[in-house]
Coordinates of C-alpha atoms and ligand atoms in Angstrom, one line a residue:
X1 CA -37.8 -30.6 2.8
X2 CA -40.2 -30.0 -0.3
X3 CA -40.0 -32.4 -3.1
X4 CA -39.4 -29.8 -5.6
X5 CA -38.3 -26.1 -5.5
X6 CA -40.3 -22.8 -5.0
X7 CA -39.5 -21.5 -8.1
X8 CA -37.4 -23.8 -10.4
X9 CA -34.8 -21.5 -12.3
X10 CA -34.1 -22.4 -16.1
X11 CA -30.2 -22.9 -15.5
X12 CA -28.1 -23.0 -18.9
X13 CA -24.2 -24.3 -19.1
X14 CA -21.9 -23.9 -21.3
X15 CA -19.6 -26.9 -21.6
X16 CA -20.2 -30.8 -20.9
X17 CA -16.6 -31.7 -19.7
X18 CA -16.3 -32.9 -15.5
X19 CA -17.0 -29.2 -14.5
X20 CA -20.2 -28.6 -16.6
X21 CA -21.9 -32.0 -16.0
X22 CA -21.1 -31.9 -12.1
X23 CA -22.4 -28.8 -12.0
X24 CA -25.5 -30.0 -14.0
X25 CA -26.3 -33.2 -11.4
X26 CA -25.6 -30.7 -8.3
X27 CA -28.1 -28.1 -10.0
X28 CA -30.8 -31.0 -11.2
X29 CA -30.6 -32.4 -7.6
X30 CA -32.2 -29.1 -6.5
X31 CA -34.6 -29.4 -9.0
X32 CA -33.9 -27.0 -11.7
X33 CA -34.3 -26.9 -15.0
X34 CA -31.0 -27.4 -16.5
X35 CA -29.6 -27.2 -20.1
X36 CA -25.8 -28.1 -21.0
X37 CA -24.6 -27.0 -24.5
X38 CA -21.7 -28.6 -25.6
X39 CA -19.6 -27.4 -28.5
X40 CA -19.1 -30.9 -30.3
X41 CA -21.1 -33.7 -31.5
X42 CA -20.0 -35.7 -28.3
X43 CA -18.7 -34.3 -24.8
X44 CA -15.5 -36.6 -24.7
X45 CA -12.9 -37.1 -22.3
X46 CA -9.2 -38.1 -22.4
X47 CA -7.8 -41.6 -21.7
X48 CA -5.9 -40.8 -18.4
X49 CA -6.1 -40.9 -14.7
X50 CA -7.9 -38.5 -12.3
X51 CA -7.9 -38.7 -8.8
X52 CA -10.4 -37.4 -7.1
X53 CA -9.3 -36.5 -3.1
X54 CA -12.1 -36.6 -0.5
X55 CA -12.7 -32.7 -1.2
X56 CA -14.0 -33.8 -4.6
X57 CA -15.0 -37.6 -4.6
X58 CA -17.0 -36.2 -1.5
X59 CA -19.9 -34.6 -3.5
X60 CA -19.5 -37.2 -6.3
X61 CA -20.5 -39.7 -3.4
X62 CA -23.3 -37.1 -2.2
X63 CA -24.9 -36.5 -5.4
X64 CA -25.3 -40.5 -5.8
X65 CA -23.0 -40.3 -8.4
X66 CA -22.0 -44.4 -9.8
X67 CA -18.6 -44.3 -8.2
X68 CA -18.1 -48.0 -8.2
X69 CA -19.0 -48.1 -11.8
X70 CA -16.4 -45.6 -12.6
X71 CA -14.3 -48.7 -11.3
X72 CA -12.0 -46.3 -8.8
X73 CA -8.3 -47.6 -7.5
X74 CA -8.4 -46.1 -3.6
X75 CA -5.2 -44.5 -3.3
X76 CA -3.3 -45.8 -0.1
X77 CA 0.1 -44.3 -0.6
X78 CA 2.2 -41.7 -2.2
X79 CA 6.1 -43.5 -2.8
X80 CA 8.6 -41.5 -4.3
X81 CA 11.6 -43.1 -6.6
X82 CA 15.2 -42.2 -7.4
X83 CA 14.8 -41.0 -10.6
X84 CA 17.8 -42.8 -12.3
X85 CA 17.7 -46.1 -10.3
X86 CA 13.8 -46.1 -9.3
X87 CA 15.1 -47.4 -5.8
X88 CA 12.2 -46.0 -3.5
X89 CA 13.3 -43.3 -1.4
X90 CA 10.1 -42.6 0.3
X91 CA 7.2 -44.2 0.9
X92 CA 4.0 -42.0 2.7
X93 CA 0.9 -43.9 3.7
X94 CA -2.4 -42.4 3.6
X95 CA -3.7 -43.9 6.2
X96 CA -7.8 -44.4 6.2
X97 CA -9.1 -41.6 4.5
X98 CA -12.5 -42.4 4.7
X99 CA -12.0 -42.5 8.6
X100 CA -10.2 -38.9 8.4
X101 CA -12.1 -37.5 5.6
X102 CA -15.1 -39.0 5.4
X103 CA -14.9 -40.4 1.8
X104 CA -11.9 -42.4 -0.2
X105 CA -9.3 -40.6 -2.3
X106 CA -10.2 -42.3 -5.8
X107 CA -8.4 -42.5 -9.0
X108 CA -10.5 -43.4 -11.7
X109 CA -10.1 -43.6 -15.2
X110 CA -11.0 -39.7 -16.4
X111 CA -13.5 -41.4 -19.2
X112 CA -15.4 -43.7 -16.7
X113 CA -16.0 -40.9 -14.2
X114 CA -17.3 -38.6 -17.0
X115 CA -19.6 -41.2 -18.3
X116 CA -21.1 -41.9 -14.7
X117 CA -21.6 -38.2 -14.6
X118 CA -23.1 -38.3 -18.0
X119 CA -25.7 -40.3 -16.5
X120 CA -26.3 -38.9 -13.3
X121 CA -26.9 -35.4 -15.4
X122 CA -29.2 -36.9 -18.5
X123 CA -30.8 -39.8 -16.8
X124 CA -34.5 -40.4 -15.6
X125 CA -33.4 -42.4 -12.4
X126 CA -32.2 -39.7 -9.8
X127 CA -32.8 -36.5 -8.0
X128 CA -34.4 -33.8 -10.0
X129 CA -35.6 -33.3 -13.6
X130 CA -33.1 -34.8 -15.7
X131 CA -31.0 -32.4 -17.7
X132 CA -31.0 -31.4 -21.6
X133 CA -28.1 -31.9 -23.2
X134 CA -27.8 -29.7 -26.8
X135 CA -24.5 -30.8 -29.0
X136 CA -23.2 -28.9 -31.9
X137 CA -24.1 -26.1 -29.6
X138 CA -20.9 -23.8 -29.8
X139 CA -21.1 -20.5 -27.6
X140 CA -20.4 -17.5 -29.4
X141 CA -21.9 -14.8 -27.4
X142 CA -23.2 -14.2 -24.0
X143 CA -25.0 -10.9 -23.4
X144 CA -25.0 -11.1 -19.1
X145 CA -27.7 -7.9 -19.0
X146 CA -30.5 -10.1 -21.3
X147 CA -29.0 -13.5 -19.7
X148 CA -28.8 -14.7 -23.4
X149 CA -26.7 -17.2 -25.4
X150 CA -25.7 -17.1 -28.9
X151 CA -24.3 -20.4 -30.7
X152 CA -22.5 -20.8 -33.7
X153 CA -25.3 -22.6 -35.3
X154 CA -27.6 -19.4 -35.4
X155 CA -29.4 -20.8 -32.3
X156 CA -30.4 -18.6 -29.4
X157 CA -31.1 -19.8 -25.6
X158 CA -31.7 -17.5 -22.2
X159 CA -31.6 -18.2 -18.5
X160 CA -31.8 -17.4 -15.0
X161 CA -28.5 -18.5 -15.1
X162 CA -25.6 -19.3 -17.2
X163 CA -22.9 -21.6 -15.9
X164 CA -19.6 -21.1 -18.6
X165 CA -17.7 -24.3 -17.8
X166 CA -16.2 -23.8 -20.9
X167 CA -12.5 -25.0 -20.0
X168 CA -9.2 -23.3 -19.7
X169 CA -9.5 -21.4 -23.1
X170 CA -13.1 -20.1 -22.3
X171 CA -14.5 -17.7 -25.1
X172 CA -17.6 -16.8 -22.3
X173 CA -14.7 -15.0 -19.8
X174 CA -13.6 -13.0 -22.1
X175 CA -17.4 -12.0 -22.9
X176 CA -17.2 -11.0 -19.5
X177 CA -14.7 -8.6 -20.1
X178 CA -11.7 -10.5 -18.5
X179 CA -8.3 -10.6 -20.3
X180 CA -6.6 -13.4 -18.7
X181 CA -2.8 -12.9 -17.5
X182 CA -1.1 -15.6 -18.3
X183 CA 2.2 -17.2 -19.4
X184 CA 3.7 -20.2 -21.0
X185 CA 4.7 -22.5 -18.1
X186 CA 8.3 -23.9 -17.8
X187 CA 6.8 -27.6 -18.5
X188 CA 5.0 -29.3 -21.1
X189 CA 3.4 -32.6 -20.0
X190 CA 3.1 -36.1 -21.9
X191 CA 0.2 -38.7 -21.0
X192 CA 0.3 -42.0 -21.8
X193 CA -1.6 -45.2 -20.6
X194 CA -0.4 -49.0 -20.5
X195 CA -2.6 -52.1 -19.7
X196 CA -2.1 -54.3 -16.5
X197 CA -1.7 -57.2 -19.1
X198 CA 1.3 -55.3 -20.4
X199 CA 2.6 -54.7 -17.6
X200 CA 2.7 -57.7 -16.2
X201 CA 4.1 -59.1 -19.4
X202 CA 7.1 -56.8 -19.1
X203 CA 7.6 -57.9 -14.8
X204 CA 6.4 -54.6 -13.6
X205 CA 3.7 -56.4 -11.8
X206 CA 4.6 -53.7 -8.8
X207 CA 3.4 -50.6 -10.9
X208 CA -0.5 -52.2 -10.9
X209 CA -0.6 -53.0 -7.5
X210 CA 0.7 -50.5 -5.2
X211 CA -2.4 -48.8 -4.9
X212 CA -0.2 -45.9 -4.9
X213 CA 0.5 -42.6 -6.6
X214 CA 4.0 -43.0 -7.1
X215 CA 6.7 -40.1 -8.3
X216 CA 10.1 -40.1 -10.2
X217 CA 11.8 -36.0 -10.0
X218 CA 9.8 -33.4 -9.1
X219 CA 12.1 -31.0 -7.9
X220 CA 12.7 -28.9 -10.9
X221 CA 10.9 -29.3 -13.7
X222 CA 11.1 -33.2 -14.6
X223 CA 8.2 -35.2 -13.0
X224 CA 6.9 -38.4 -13.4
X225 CA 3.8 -39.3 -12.0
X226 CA 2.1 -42.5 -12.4
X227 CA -0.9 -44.4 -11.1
X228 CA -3.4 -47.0 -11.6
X229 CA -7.1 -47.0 -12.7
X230 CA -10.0 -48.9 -14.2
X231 CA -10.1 -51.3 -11.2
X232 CA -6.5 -51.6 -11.5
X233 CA -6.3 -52.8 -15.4
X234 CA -5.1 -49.4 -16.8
X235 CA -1.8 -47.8 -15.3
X236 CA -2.0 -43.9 -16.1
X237 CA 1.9 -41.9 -16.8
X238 CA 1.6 -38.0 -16.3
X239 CA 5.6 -36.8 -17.5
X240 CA 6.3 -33.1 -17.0
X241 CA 9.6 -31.8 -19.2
X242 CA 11.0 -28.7 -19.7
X243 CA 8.8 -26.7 -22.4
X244 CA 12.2 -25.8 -24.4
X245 CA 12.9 -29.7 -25.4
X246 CA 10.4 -29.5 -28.1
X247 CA 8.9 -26.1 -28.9
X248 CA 5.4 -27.6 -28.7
X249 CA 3.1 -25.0 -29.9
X250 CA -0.2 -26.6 -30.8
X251 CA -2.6 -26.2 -28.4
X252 CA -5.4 -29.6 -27.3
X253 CA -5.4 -32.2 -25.2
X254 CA -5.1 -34.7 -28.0
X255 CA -1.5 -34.1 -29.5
X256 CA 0.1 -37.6 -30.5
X257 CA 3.5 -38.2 -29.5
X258 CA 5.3 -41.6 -30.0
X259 CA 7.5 -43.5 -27.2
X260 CA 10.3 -42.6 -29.4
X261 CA 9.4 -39.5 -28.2
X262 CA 9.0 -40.1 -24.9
X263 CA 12.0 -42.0 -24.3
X264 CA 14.1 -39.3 -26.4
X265 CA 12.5 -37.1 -23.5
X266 CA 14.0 -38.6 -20.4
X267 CA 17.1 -40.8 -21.4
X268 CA 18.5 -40.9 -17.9
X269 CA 15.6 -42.1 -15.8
X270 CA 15.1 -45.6 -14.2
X271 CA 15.1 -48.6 -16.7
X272 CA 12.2 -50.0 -15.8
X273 CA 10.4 -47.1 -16.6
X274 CA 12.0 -46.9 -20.0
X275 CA 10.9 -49.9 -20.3
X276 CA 7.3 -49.1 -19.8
X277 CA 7.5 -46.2 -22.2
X278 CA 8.5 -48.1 -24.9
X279 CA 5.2 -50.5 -24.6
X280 CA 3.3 -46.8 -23.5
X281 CA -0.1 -46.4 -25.4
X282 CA -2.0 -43.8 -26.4
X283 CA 0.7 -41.0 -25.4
X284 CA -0.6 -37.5 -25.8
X285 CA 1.3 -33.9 -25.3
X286 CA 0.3 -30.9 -23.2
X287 CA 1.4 -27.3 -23.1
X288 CA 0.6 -25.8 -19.9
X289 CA -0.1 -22.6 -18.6
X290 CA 0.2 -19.9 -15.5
X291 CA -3.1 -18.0 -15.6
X292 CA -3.3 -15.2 -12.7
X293 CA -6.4 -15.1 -10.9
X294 CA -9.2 -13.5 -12.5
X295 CA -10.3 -10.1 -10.9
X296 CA -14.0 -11.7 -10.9
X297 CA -16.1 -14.6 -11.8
X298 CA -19.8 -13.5 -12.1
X299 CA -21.5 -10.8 -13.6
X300 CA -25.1 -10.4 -14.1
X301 CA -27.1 -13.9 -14.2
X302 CA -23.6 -15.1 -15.7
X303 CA -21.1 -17.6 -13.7
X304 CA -17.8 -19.0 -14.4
X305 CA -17.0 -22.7 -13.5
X306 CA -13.7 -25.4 -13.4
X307 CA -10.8 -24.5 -15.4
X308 CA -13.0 -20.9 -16.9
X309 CA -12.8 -19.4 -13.8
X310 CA -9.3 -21.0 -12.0
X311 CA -7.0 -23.0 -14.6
X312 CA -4.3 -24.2 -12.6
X313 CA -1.2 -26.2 -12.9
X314 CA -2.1 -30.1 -12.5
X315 CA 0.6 -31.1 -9.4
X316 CA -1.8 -30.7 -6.7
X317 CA -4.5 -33.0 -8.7
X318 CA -7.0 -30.5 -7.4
X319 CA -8.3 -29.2 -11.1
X320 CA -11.3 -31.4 -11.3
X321 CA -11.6 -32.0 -7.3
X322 CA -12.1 -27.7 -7.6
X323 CA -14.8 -27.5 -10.3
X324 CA -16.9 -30.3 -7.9
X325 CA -16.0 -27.9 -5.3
X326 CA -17.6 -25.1 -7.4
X327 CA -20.3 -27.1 -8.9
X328 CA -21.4 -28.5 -4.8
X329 CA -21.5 -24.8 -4.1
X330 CA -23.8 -23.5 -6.8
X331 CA -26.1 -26.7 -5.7
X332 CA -25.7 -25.2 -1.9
X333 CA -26.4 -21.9 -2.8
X334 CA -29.0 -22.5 -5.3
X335 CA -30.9 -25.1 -3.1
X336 CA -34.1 -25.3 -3.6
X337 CA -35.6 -22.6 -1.1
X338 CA -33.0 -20.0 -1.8
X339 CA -35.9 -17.7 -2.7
X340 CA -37.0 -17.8 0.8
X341 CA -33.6 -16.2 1.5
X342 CA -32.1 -14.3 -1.4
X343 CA -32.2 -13.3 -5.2
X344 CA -30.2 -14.8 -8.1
X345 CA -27.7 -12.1 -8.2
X346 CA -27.1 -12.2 -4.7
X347 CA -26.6 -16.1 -4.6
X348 CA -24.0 -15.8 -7.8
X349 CA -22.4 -12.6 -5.3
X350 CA -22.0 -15.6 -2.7
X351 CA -20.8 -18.5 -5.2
X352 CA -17.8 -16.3 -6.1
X353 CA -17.4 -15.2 -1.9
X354 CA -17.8 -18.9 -1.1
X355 CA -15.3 -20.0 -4.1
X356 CA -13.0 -17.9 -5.1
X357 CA -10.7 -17.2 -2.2
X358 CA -10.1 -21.3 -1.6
X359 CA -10.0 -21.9 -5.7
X360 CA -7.2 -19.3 -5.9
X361 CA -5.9 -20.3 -2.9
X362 CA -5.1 -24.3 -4.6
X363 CA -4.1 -22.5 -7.8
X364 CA -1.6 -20.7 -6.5
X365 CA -0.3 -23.6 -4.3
X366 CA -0.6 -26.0 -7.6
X367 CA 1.6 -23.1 -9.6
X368 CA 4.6 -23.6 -6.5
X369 CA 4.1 -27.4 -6.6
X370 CA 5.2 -27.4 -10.7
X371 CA 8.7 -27.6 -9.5
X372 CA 9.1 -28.1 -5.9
X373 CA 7.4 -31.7 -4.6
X374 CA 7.7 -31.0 -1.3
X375 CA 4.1 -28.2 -2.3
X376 CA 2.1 -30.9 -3.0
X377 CA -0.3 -31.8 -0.6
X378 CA -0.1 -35.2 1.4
X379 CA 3.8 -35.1 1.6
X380 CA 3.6 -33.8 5.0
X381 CA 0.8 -32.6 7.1
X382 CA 2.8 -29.7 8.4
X383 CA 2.7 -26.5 8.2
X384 CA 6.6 -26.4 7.4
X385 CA 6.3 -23.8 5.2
X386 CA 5.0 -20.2 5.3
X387 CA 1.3 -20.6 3.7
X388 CA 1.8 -24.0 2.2
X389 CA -1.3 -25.7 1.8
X390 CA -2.2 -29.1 3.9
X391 CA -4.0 -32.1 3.3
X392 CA -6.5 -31.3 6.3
X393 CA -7.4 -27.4 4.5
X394 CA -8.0 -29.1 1.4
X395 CA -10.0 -33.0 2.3
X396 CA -11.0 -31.9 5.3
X397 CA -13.1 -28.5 3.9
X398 CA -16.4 -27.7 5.6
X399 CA -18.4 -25.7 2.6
X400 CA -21.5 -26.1 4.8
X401 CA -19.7 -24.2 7.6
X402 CA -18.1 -22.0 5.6
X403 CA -21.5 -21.0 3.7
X404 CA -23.2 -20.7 7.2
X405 CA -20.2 -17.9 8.3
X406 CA -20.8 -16.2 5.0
X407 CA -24.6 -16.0 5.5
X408 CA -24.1 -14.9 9.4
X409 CA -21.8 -12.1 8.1
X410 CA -18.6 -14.0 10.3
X411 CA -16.6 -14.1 7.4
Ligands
FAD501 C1 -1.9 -33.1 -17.0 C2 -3.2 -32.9 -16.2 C3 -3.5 -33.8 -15.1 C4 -4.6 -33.5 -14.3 N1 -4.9 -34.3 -13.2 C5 -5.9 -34.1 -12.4 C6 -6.2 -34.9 -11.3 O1 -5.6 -35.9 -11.0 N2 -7.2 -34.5 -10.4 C7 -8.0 -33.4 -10.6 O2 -8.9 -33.1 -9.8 N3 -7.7 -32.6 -11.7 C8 -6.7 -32.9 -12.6 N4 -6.5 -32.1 -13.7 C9 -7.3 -30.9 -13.9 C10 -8.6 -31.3 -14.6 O3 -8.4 -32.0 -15.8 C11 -9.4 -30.0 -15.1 O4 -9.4 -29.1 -14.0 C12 -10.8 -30.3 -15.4 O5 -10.9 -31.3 -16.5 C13 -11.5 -29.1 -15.9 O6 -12.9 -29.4 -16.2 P1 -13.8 -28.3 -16.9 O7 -15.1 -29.0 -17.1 O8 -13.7 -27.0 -16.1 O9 -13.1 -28.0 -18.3 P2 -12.9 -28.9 -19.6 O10 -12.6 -30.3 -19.2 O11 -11.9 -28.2 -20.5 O12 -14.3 -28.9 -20.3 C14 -14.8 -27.8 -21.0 C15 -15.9 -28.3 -22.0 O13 -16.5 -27.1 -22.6 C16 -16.6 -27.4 -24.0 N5 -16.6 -26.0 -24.6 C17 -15.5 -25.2 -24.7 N6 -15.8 -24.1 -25.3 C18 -17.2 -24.1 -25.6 C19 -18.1 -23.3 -26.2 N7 -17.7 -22.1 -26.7 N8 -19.4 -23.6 -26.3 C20 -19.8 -24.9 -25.9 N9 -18.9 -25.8 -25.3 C21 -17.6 -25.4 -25.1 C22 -15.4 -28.3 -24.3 O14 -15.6 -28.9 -25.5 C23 -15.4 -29.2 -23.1 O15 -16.3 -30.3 -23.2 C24 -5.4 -32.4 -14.5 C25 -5.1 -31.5 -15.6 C26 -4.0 -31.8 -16.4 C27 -3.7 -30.9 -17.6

């Protein structure tokens, strides 16, 4: 293989959250030239938990991505609780991932993986010419015929190709003349975080070292889902309720709540929950939202990426694992002989063939898991429903293959 590509393309993206910057490293890997303009003064994340199945922690691990720096917990089990007793009612193991799937299923931390993919993307060590990264750099226009970018700051910027990884509320869709269909979901969703030292303190040594993703509800709306992260030292609550309890209208992924609030929220679940709420840190609300699948993601030189093109609800934990998807495909596609084999438009034409149906696919089966557990992926490897999605379609996908049937006309 060359050590650099035929024709480098001058790659612009719109958005430094774990969409843009994967996309970024996968991009800079094939040795293009990439920029990534970020809105504010620093490309942030949340303090919560991600996990990131094989399907997603598989590029990470392919792009040389620091994964034991992001200080992973390697999920082993999924155990779900009696919501007003917490008596476990089923417990699922995983079994060896890596064996089945060929990488772990990690949680990490969501701010250590997005500073390991900070430096994958900006750094001299690695694959490629390290990336750009412009801040203050707010997208206010996109003109997809002249492949140009207008920011809020009166700067300018074109490409061979612009990436909008611009999130869930994307201005750059819009430029693209979609009008998303959505709605207000049923649920709203609280985040909180706790220390292991807390935990401990308080006897729920348990909660740190199952190694597990562990559930309280989940059929209807009322969900708990909690897991560990940081190695192990951080324990990470996600807590769906119904949207009606509090009206919550602001929109952000940095609303403070209390664990008054909390609490107030679920006053019959198990104790020894309640009794981490009430020592809960850094608790945060969510709104959350059914989009409908966009009629198209690309037009011209212009892309959409992560939550722009497929926000979904967050019970399959696929949001993030799907913009790695999406960000390992425009690294496929784009490798670094594509010129030998097609143009720029006709490689965006086959991101969106290669992407779309699968991403949809997830988003729709996240949007049924929002109420009904048994959805969720890893509870069974059956196909005992009509359509539902398995484990082995979504950890076991084959993008090479897939892009080989593509390219032979198969598919
Ligand atoms: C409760 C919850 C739990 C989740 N748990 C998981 C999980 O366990 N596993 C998983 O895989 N996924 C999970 N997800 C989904 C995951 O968080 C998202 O899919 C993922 O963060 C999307 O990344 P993104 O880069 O596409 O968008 P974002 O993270 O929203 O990033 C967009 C970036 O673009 C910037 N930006 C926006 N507009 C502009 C503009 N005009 N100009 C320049 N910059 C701009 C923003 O500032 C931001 O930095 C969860 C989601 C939620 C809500």
């Amino acid at each position: 293989m060359p050590s650099a590509t035929n024709h480098p393309l001058n790659i612009a993206i719109i958005g430094a959250g774990l969409g843009g910057l994967a996309a970024a490293v996968a991009l800079r890997r094939e040795h293009h030239n990439v920029t990534v303009y970020e809105r504010y003064d620093f490309a942030g994340e949340v303090g919560a938990s991600l996990s990131a199945a094989p399907n997603g922690s598989k590029f990470l691990e392919r792009w040389g991505v620091d994964i034991q720096a992001a200080k992973p917990v390697i999920l082993r089990k999924l155990i779900m609780h009696d919501w007003a007793t917490g008596e476990t009612q089923n417990e699922y193991p995983l079994g060896d991932y890596r064996a089945k799937f060929g990488t772990e299923y990690n949680n990490f931390h969501r701010i250590d993986i997005h500073t390991q993919l900070l430096k994958s993307a900006f750094e001299t060590p690695g694959e490629g010419p390290p990336c750009t990264l412009q801040v203050n750099h707010k997208a206010i226009a996109i003109n997809a015929s002249a492949g140009s970018i207008t920011f809020e700051n009166g700067h300018h910027a074109t490409a061979d190709i612009i990436v909008a990884a611009d999130g869930i509320r994307s201005l750059t869709r819009q430029q693209l003349g979609i009008t998303p269909n959505y709605t207000l979901s049923t649920s709203c969703c609280y985040r909180c975080i706790i220390s292991a030292e807390k935990l401990r303190a308080l006897g729920l040594d348990d909660y740190i070292d199952n190694e597990a993703i562990e559930y309280w509800g989940g059929f209807g709306i009322n969900k708990i889902v909690m897991s560990p992260c940081s190695n192990g030292d951080v324990v990470s609550c996600y807590c769906f309720y119904p949207s009606e309890y509090n009206n919550l209208r602001e929109d952000g992924w940095s609303i403070a709540a209390s664990p008054e609030q909390l609490l107030d929220t679920f006053p019959d679940l198990d104790p020894r929950m309640r009794k981490l709420f009430a020592e809960a840190e850094d608790i945060k609300m969510w709104r959350l939202y059914r989009h409908d699948p966009y009629p198209y993601w690309t037009k011209g030189p212009v892309c959409l990426l992560g939550d722009a093109a497929h926000p979904m609800m967050p019970d399959q934990s696929q949001g993030s694992c799907m913009a790695f998807e999406d960000a390992g495909a425009l690294g496929l596609v784009f490798h670094r002989g594509f010129r030998d084999e097609y143009t720029v438009e006709a490689g965006l034409e086959l991101y969106e063939k290669l992407r779309k149906p699968r991403a949809t696919r997830v988003q729709e089966a996240s949007f049924r898991a929002r109420e009904d557990l048994n959805e969720r992926i890893g509870w069974s490897s059956k196909t005992d429903r009509p359509g539902k999605l398995t484990v082995e379609e979504v950890c076991g996908y084959d993008m090479e293959g897939h892009l080989r049937e593509l390219l032979a006309g198969v598919v």
